XYZ file of C-alpha atoms in Angstrom:
273
model
C 102.295 76.608 109.010
C 102.769 80.239 108.028
C 100.877 82.117 105.357
C 103.586 83.236 102.909
C 103.041 86.426 100.903
C 105.152 88.187 98.263
C 104.679 91.916 97.585
C 105.733 92.882 94.087
C 105.294 94.720 90.792
C 107.637 94.982 87.805
C 107.610 98.768 88.216
C 109.969 100.216 90.816
C 108.965 102.942 93.254
C 105.445 101.615 93.782
C 105.679 101.444 97.567
C 106.236 97.694 97.667
C 108.802 97.839 100.475
C 106.820 100.417 102.450
C 103.711 98.265 102.338
C 105.362 94.941 103.113
C 107.193 96.417 106.104
C 104.228 98.393 107.452
C 101.816 95.482 107.073
C 104.382 93.184 108.658
C 104.589 95.620 111.559
C 100.817 95.591 111.989
C 100.452 91.822 111.682
C 102.866 91.621 114.607
C 100.914 94.304 116.489
C 97.796 92.138 116.122
C 99.568 89.291 117.908
C 100.593 87.329 114.805
C 104.178 86.099 114.780
C 105.568 87.586 111.575
C 108.817 87.228 109.636
C 109.808 89.629 106.872
C 112.317 88.132 104.434
C 114.269 90.796 102.552
C 115.253 89.261 99.203
C 116.247 92.589 97.666
C 120.041 93.167 97.663
C 119.334 96.902 98.048
C 118.159 95.950 101.557
C 115.717 98.843 102.042
C 113.403 96.761 104.227
C 116.381 95.693 106.328
C 117.436 99.322 106.774
C 113.929 100.396 107.842
C 113.490 97.621 110.386
C 117.032 98.135 111.703
C 116.277 101.814 112.320
C 112.946 100.889 113.878
C 114.527 98.517 116.384
C 117.277 101.014 117.167
C 114.849 103.906 117.710
C 112.467 101.850 119.842
C 114.972 99.899 121.958
C 118.334 101.633 121.560
C 119.821 98.377 120.237
C 122.051 98.611 117.167
C 121.645 95.513 115.025
C 124.818 93.553 114.274
C 125.227 90.326 112.340
C 127.868 87.601 112.416
C 127.216 86.674 108.806
C 125.316 87.873 105.753
C 122.271 86.166 104.270
C 124.381 84.923 101.370
C 126.928 83.421 103.764
C 124.126 81.824 105.772
C 122.631 80.320 102.596
C 126.020 78.923 101.563
C 126.520 77.445 105.051
C 122.948 76.102 105.207
C 122.416 78.142 108.358
C 119.789 80.737 107.377
C 117.738 80.350 110.539
C 120.667 81.612 112.627
C 120.374 85.170 111.296
C 116.635 85.615 111.826
C 116.599 88.744 113.975
C 113.926 90.058 116.377
C 112.708 93.613 115.720
C 109.884 93.933 118.259
C 107.360 91.639 119.888
C 106.119 89.128 117.261
C 108.155 90.769 114.466
C 111.301 89.229 112.983
C 113.581 90.009 110.035
C 115.676 87.861 107.730
C 118.034 90.656 106.640
C 119.493 91.304 103.212
C 122.990 92.492 102.337
C 124.659 93.692 99.130
C 126.421 90.356 98.587
C 123.034 88.711 97.975
C 123.613 89.756 94.351
C 125.777 86.618 94.086
C 122.834 84.318 94.903
C 121.991 83.570 91.225
C 125.626 82.561 90.588
C 125.564 80.377 93.719
C 122.503 78.588 92.334
C 124.067 78.131 88.892
C 127.073 76.448 90.468
C 124.958 74.314 92.798
C 122.450 73.248 90.140
C 124.237 73.735 86.779
C 121.643 71.847 84.738
C 118.456 72.185 86.740
C 116.540 75.463 86.439
C 113.632 74.210 88.534
C 115.855 73.379 91.511
C 117.441 76.828 91.264
C 114.051 78.507 91.313
C 112.645 76.432 94.191
C 115.779 76.197 96.366
C 114.807 79.118 98.589
C 111.391 77.564 99.105
C 113.139 74.521 100.581
C 115.117 76.805 102.903
C 111.944 78.499 104.154
C 110.286 75.147 104.886
C 112.846 74.577 107.650
C 111.422 77.369 109.807
C 108.011 78.340 108.397
C 106.135 76.458 111.118
C 107.539 78.890 113.691
C 105.573 81.829 112.239
C 101.996 82.831 111.467
C 102.977 85.046 108.518
C 106.069 85.242 106.327
C 106.323 88.259 103.992
C 108.794 88.582 101.109
C 110.149 91.880 99.819
C 111.783 91.552 96.384
C 113.351 93.773 93.684
C 110.950 95.273 91.103
C 112.451 93.200 88.293
C 112.273 89.848 86.577
C 114.886 88.060 88.662
C 115.947 84.956 90.546
C 114.939 86.788 93.727
C 111.375 87.366 92.547
C 111.021 83.799 91.255
C 112.386 82.416 94.527
C 109.908 84.415 96.608
C 106.882 83.751 94.408
C 107.537 80.009 94.275
C 107.864 79.953 98.071
C 104.605 81.887 98.549
C 100.956 81.035 99.042
C 99.774 84.497 98.001
C 100.906 87.471 95.934
C 99.988 91.084 96.666
C 100.530 93.273 93.606
C 101.309 96.815 94.700
C 99.872 99.271 92.180
C 100.881 102.896 92.348
C 98.333 105.024 90.530
C 100.428 105.871 87.499
C 100.254 104.346 84.034
C 103.669 102.657 84.175
C 102.753 100.891 87.403
C 99.470 99.735 85.835
C 101.343 98.318 82.832
C 103.873 96.739 85.192
C 101.075 95.071 87.160
C 99.554 93.643 83.978
C 102.950 92.305 82.892
C 103.575 90.833 86.332
C 100.250 88.969 86.312
C 101.106 87.459 82.916
C 104.485 86.422 84.271
C 102.869 84.811 87.322
C 100.663 82.785 84.987
C 103.782 81.627 83.132
C 105.380 80.548 86.408
C 102.255 78.570 87.306
C 102.401 76.786 83.954
C 106.153 76.123 84.155
C 106.333 74.850 87.728
C 104.135 72.618 89.819
C 103.177 75.440 92.127
C 100.134 76.618 93.995
C 99.826 80.320 94.782
C 96.999 82.818 94.430
C 96.940 86.523 93.701
C 95.490 87.867 96.939
C 94.690 91.237 95.436
C 95.847 94.474 93.870
C 96.825 97.043 96.504
C 96.296 100.610 95.192
C 98.821 103.213 96.323
C 97.982 106.812 95.431
C 100.827 108.839 93.964
C 98.864 112.021 94.647
C 95.688 112.172 96.713
C 92.521 113.175 94.811
C 94.421 113.827 91.554
C 92.578 113.226 88.280
C 95.312 110.965 86.868
C 95.370 108.822 90.008
C 91.605 108.374 89.981
C 91.722 107.539 86.263
C 94.372 104.835 86.747
C 92.440 103.463 89.727
C 89.269 103.290 87.603
C 91.118 101.553 84.749
C 92.696 99.067 87.148
C 89.322 98.247 88.697
C 87.816 97.658 85.246
C 90.798 95.582 84.113
C 91.396 93.440 87.194
C 87.863 93.365 88.607
C 86.511 95.167 91.657
C 86.678 92.000 93.762
C 90.429 91.732 93.102
C 91.190 95.268 94.286
C 91.889 95.951 97.951
C 89.085 98.154 99.262
C 91.575 100.023 101.423
C 93.486 102.531 99.285
C 96.929 103.570 100.525
C 97.011 107.356 100.483
C 100.112 109.403 99.745
C 101.429 110.142 103.229
C 104.576 112.218 103.586
C 105.166 110.810 107.057
C 106.065 107.412 105.561
C 109.093 108.973 103.849
C 110.369 110.192 107.215
C 110.356 106.627 108.553
C 113.213 105.824 106.153
C 115.329 108.162 108.290
C 113.818 107.607 111.739
C 112.444 104.095 111.671
C 108.739 103.436 112.228
C 107.380 105.793 114.885
C 104.748 103.932 116.883
C 102.362 106.088 118.973
C 101.927 103.135 121.352
C 105.655 103.078 122.113
C 107.264 106.406 121.267
C 106.751 109.644 123.159
C 107.630 111.597 120.023
C 104.644 111.184 117.750
C 101.916 113.358 116.286
C 98.636 113.073 114.428
C 100.430 112.130 111.189
C 101.917 109.035 112.827
C 98.475 108.146 114.190
C 96.963 108.486 110.705
C 99.631 106.233 109.174
C 99.058 103.508 111.745
C 95.262 103.740 111.519
C 95.472 103.230 107.749
C 97.845 100.278 107.970
C 95.836 98.675 110.743
C 92.821 98.783 108.406
C 94.617 97.398 105.354
C 96.210 94.662 107.457
C 92.756 93.668 108.697
C 91.659 93.439 105.065
C 94.714 91.317 104.225
C 93.782 88.871 106.996
C 90.134 88.804 105.873
C 91.134 88.060 102.286
C 93.346 85.176 103.373
C 90.694 83.745 105.686
C 88.206 84.015 102.825
C 90.530 81.962 100.606
C 91.063 79.204 103.172
């Protein structure tokens, strides 16, 4: 059975999608069969992985149906798409915005069934993977609830700015409310710090406050530095020095960092087992 992890924060622009996709990439690189489920209708994770597959293999990804259509037809497994060895994507499309309405019609008087329906979908194929990662919108939403209630662990992505810190605190309170409302069993795996600006006083101050507030043991030891190269991947796909001939030291630095933080992710999960 797969370990299922949601990456989230109520504050947008924290690097949630970047970190879920990069850590998914490195879980796969370590030989772990990994599925990234894009539950954000903006589909940024889908776009990144699509570009990655295209740049690495020359294959342009095409789909016979959208995720929303597959959900309605009870055929979600059919659109799970390979990206590279051990890495798979359940893609998102703009019409996923209609998912809450679909649930309201399907379960007009049962909020719990609406919130846990996607969890039942995932159970049909979770045994095929070692890790399943969820990328969700940075809002209180059906998408976030669906992912969290399908997950074993939550990684809270904390960009080192005050609004992200406040968003992380609010998200933790909301997770506690979900635990109390539903018969669910998930753990907060840790707070992943993402520097907005390397070595800046404000960033170090927010990091210090977060450590004091959440506890040192709950903070990932690996800090994600601000790396301009990651922004380029949104246009080029992930450039892998082990595959691509067009790479430089910046690509190597990105992959070294994400290899380290992925190792820490695995260690934290093994420590919880």
